[in-house]
Coordinates of C-alpha atoms in Angstrom, one line a residue:
X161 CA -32.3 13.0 7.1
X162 CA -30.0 12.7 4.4
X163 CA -30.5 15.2 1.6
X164 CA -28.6 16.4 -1.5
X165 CA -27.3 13.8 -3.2
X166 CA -28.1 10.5 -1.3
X167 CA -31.8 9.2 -1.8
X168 CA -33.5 9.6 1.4
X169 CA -33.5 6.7 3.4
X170 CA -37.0 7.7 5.0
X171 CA -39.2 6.3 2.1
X172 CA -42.3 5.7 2.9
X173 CA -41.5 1.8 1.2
X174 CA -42.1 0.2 4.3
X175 CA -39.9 -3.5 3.1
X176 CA -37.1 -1.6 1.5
X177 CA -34.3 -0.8 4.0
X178 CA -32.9 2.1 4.3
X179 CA -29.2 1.0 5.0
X180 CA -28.0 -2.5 4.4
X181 CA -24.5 -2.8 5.4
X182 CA -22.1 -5.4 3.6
X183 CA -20.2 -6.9 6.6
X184 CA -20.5 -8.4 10.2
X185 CA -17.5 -7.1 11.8
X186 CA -16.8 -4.4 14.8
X187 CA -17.3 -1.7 12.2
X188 CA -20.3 -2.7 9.8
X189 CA -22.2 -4.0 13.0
X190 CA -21.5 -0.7 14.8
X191 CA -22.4 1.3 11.9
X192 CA -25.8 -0.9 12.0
X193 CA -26.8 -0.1 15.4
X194 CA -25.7 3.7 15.2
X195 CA -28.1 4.0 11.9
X196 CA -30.8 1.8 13.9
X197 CA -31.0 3.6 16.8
X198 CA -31.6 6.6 15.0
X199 CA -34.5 5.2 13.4
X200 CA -33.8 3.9 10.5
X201 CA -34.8 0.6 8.5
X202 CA -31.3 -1.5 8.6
X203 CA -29.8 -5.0 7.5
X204 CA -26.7 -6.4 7.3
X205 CA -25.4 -8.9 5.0
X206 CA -23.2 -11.3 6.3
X207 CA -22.6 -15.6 6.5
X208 CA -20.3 -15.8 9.2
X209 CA -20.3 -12.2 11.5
X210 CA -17.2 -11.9 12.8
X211 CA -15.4 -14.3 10.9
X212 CA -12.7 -11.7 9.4
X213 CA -10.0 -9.6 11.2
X214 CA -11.4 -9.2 14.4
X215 CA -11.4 -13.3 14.9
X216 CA -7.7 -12.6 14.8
X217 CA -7.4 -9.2 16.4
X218 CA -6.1 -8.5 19.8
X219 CA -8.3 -5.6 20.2
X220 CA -5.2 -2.6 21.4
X221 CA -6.4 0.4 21.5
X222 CA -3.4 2.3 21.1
X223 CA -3.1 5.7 19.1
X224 CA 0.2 6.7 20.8
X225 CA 1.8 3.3 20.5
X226 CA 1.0 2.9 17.2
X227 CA 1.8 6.7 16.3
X228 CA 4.5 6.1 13.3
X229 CA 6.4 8.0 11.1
X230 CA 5.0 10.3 8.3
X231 CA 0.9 9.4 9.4
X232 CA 0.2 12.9 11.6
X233 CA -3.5 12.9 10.7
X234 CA -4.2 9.1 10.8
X235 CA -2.7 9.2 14.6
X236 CA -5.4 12.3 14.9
X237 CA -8.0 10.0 13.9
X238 CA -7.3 7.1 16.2
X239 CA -6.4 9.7 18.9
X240 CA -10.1 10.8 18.3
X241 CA -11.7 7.5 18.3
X242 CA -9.9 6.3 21.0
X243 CA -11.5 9.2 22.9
X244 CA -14.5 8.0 22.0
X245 CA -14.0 4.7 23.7
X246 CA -15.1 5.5 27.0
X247 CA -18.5 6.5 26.5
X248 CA -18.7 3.8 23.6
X249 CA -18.2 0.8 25.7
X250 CA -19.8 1.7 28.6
X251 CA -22.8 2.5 26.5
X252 CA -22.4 -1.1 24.6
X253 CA -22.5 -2.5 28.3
X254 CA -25.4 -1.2 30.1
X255 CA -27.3 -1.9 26.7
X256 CA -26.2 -5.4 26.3
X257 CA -25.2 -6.4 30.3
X258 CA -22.4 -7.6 28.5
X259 CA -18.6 -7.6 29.0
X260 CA -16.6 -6.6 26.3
X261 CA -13.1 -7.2 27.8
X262 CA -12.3 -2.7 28.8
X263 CA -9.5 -2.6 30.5
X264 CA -7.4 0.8 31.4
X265 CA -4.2 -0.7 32.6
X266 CA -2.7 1.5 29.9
X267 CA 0.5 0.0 27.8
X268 CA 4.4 -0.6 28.2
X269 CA 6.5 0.1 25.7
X270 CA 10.0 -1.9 25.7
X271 CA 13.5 -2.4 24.2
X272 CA 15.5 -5.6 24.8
X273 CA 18.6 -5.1 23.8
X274 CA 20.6 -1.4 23.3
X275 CA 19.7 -1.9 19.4
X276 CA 16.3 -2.2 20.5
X277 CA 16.1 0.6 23.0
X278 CA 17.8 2.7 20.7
X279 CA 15.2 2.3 18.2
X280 CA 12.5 2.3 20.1
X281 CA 13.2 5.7 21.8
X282 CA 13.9 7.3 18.3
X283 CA 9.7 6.3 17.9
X284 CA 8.9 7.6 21.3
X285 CA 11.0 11.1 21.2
X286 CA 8.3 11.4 17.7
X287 CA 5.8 10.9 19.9
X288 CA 6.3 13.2 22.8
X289 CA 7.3 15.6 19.5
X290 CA 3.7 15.6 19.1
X291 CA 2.3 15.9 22.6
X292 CA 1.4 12.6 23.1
X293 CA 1.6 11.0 26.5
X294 CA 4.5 8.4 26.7
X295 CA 6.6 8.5 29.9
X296 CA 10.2 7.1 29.5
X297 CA 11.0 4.6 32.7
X298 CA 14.2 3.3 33.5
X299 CA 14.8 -0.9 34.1
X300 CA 13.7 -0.2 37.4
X301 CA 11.0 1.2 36.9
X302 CA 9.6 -0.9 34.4
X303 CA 10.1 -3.7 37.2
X304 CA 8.7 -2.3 39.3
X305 CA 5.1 -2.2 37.8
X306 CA 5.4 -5.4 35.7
X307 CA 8.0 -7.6 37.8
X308 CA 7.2 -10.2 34.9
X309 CA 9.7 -8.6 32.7
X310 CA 13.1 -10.1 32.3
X311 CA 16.1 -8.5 34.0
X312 CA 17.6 -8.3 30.0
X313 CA 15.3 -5.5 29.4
X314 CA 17.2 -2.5 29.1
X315 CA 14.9 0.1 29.1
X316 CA 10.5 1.0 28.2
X317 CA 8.2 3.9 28.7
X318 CA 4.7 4.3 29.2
X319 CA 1.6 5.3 27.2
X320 CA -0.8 5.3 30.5
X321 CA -3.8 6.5 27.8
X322 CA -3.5 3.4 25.2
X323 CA -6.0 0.5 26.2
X324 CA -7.5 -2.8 25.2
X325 CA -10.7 -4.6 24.8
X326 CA -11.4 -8.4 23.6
X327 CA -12.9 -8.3 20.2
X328 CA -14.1 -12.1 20.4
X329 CA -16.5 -10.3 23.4
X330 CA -16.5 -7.1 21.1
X331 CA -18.2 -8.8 18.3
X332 CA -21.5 -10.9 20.2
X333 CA -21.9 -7.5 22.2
X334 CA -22.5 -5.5 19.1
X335 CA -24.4 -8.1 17.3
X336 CA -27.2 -8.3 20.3
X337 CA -27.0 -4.2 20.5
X338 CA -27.7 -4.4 16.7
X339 CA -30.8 -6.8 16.8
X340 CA -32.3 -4.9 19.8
X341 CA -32.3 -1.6 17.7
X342 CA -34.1 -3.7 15.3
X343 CA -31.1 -4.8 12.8
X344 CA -32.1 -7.8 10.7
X345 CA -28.7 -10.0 9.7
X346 CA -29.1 -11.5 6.3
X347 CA -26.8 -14.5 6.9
X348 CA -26.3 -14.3 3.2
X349 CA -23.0 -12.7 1.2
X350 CA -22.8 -10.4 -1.3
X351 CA -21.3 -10.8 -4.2
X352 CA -22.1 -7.8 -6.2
X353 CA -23.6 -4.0 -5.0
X354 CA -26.2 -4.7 -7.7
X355 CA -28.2 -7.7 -5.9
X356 CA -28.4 -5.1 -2.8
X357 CA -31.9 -3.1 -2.6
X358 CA -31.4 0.0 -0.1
X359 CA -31.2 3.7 0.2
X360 CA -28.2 3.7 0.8
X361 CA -25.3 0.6 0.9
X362 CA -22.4 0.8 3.2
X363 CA -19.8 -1.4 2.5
X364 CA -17.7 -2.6 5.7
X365 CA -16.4 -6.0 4.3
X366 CA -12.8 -5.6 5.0
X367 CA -10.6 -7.2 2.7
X368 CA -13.7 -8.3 0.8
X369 CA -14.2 -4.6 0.2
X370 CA -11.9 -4.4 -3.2
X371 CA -13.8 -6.8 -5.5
X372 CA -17.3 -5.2 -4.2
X373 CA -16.1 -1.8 -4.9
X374 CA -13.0 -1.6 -7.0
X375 CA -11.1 0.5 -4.0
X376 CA -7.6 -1.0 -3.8
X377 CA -7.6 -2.3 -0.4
X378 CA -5.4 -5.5 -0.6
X379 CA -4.9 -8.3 2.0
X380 CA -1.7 -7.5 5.3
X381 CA -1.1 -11.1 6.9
X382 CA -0.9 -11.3 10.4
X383 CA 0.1 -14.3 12.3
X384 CA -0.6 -14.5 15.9
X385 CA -1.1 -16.8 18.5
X386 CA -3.1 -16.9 21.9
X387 CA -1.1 -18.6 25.0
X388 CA -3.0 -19.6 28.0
X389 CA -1.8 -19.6 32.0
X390 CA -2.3 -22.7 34.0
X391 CA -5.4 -23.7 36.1
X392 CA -6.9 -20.3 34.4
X393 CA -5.3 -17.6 36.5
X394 CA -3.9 -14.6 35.1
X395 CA -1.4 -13.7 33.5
X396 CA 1.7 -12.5 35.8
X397 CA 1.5 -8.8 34.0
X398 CA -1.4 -6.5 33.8
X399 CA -0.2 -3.7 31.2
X400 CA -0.2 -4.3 27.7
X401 CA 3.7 -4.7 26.2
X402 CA 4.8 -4.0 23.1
X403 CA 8.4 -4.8 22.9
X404 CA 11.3 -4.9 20.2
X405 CA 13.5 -7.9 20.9
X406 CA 16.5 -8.2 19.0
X407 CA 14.7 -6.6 16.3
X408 CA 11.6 -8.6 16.6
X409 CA 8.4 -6.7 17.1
X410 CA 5.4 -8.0 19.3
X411 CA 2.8 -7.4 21.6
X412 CA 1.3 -9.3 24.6
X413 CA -2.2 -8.6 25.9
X414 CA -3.1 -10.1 29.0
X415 CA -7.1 -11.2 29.5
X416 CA -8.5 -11.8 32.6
X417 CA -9.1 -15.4 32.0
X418 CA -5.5 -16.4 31.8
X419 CA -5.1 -16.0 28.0
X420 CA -2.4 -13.8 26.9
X421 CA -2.3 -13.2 22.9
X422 CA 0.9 -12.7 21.2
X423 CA 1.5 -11.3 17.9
X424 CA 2.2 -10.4 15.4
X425 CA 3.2 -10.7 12.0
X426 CA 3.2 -8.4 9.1
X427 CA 3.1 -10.1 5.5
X428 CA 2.4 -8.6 2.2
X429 CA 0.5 -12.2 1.2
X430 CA -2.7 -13.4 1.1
X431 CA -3.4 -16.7 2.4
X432 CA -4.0 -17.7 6.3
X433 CA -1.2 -20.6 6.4
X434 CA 0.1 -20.1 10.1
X435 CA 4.2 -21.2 9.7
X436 CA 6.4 -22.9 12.1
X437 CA 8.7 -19.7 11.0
X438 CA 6.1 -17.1 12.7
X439 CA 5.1 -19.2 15.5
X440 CA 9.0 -19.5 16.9
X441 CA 9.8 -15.8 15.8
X442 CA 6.5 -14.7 18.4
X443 CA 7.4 -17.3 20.6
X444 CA 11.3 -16.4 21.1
X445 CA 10.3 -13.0 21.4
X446 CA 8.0 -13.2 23.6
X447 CA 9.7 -15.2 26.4
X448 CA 12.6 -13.3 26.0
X449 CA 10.5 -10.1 27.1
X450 CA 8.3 -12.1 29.3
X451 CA 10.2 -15.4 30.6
X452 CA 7.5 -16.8 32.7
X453 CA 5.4 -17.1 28.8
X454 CA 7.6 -20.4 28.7
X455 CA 5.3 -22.0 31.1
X456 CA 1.8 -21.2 29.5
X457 CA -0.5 -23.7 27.4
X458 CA 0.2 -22.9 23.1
X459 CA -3.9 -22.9 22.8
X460 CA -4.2 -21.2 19.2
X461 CA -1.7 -20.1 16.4
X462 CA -3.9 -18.5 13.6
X463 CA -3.8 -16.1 10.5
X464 CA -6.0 -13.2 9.2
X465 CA -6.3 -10.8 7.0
X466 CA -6.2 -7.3 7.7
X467 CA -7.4 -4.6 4.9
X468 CA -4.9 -2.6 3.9
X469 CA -5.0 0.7 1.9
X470 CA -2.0 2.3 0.4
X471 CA -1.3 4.9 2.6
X472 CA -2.7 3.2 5.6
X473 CA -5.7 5.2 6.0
X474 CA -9.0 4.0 5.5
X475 CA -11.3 4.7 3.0
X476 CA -14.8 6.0 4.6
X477 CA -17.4 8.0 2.5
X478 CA -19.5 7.7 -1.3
X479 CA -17.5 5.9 -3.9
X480 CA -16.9 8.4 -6.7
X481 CA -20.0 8.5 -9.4
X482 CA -22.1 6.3 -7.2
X483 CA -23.1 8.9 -4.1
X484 CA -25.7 6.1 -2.5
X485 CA -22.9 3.5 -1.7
X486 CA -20.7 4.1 1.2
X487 CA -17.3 2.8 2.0
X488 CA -16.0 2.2 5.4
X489 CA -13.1 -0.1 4.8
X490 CA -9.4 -0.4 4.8
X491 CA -8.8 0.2 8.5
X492 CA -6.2 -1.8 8.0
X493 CA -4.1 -2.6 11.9
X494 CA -6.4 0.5 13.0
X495 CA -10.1 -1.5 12.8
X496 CA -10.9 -2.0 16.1
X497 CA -9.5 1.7 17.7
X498 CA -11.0 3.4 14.8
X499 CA -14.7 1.5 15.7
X500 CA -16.6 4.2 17.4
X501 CA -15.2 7.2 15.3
X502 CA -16.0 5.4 12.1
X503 CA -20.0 4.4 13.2
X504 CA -20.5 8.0 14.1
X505 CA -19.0 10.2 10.8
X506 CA -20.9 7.2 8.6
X507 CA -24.4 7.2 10.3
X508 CA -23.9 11.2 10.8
X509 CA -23.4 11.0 6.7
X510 CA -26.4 9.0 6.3
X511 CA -28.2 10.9 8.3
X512 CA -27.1 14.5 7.3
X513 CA -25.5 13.6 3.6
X514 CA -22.8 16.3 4.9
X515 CA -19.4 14.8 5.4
X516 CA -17.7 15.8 8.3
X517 CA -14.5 17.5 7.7
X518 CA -13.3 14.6 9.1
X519 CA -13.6 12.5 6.3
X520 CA -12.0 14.7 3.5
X521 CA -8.5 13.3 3.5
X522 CA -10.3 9.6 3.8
X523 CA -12.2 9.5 0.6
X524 CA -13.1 6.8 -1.8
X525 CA -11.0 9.1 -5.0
X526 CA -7.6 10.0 -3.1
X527 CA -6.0 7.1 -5.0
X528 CA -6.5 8.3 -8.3
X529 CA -6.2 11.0 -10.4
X530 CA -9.2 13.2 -11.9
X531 CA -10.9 11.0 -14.7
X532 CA -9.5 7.9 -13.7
X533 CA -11.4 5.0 -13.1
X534 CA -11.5 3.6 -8.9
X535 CA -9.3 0.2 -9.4
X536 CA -7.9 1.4 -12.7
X537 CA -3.7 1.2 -13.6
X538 CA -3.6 4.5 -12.9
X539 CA -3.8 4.2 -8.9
X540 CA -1.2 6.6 -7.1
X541 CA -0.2 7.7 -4.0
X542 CA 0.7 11.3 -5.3
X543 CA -0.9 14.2 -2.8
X544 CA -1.8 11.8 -0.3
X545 CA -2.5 13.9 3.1
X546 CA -1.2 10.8 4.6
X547 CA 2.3 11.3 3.2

């Protein structure tokens, strides 16, 4: 049981929980049932579970696709949760008997034009710098598993380990794993840490996070849209592709209902306005990589919010001064990957109230300097072990 400086969340108050968590999504409601099943009193405040990033999310799991630049330890951390996703889903399965949209195909990785396949191979010779799995293919070759493609593509390779899961079946199977470990949802929000009574608070409200807490996690627009093949089928590819063409950057995750989502953008703003700009940047890109696109059903073009950090990390431990409130926010493009990793190190922390040496270059004070106030002018990026 927690010890040191958390309260222990085994008090013999038999109404007050132990953990309430601030936050429906993948990773409040997965941080909910890991602290439940382990026995203790949990609730989660939330008006509309699911209504944040992962409404929008296309649900890649894809630590060596989305290895960039400059972030060696963050593509650790998603290389470590990813591992985790295995065992995680088939676990959230057989508890729930229901599908959550796992699919192994792996991912394809793509370049248009010679521009585009020149910068994309600069990102994947990075990648195999660091060991990671990605398999350069020729046009050929790349047809030869995905005939889909278009014969303009010049060139791709593969990341066989990088995966996907549906988040909009992700969501409903966590929520009924929650309940049956005895979870109570307060369909209620939160609009300050004060009006919560727990051991221990764990704040996974996304975007929603800053104003709760103070930590500077600010708003990342993404625009994306969900296409649909007629009569239902599939889709005519099976991989996921990420692709640059002629400079534009997208992905395409096939479902096994017919529904293939495209996306997507990234915008420093904070409103949810889809644009007729966006929708024909995704759509031209998209049918250029994959022609046959031209033919599907436009069923959804939508917006969201994803919670960024400044060093793209996210923020997961005690807030400085205020060791009984937990953050597990800022996941930023990383939220639904980072899921399992990020229930286990904060319900071990509840648990324990040991970090895991995992969480040191992910606390709450890395933005600031000693003395300064969390949210305060003085925010900086100096030190970061992200840099």
């Amino acid at each position: 049981m927690l010890t040191g400086r958390f309260p222990s969340p085994l008090s013999s108050d038999r109404v007050r929980p132990d953990v309430a968590v601030v936050g429906a999504g993948p990773i409040g409601l997965a941080i909910a049932w890991r602290c439940a099943a382990r026995g203790l009193r949990v609730v989660v405040h939330d008006p509309a579970p699911g209504s944040g990033a992962s409404a929008v999310a296309a649900g890649m799991l894809s630590p060596v696709a989305e290895a960039y630049f400059g972030e060696r330890q963050l593509t650790a951390l998603l290389l470590a949760s990813a591992a985790r996703w295995p065992a995680f889903a088939a676990e959230l399965t057989e508890t729930t008997g229901v599908e959550i949209g796992y699919r192994t195909e792996g991912t394809l990785m793509v370049g248009l034009t010679g521009d585009d396949l020149a910068e994309a191979r600069r990102l994947w010779a990075y990648q195999q710098g660091l060991g990671l799995p990605v398999t350069p293919l020729r046009p050929s070759e790349l047809r030869d598993r995905e005939p889909a493609l278009a014969p303009r593509v010049r060139g791709g390779a593969l990341a066989p380990t990088d995966h996907q899961v549906d988040p909009r079946l992700l969501v409903p199977a966590l929520r009924t794993a929650a309940r049956r470990a005895g979870v109570v949802l307060v369909p209620q929000p939160v609009r300050q840490l004060s009006d919560v009574d727990a051991g221990v608070t764990v704040v996974a409200a996304g975007c929603g996070a800053a104003a709760l807490t103070g930590l500077p996690v600010r708003p990342v627009k993404g625009q994306i849209l969900r296409l649909r093949a007629s009569d239902g089928v599939a889709p005519g590819f099976r991989h996921v592709i990420r692709g640059y063409a002629d400079g534009e950057h997208v992905y395409l995750v096939p479902r096994a209902g017919g529904e293939v989502v495209l996306g997507a953008t990234v915008e420093e703003r904070s409103d949810t306005t889809v644009t007729a700009g966006a929708v024909q940047r995704l759509l031209r890109a998209g049918v250029d990589l994959l022609p046959e696109l031209a033919e599907y059903d436009l069923v959804e073009a939508v917006a969201g919010l994803r919670p960024g950090t400044p060093d793209n990390a996210p923020i997961l431990g005690p807030l400085p001064d205020r060791p009984d409130v937990l953050a597990a926010t800022g996941h930023h493009r990383h939220g639904i990957v980072l899921t399992p990793i990020t229930a286990d190190l904060i319900a071990d922390l509840v648990l324990g109230g040991v970090p895991d040496p995992l969480l040191t270059p992910l606390r709450a004070d890395r933005f600031r300097p000693a003395g300064a106030a969390v949210g305060g002018p003085e925010l900086t990026m100096e030190g970061s072990p992200w840099s």
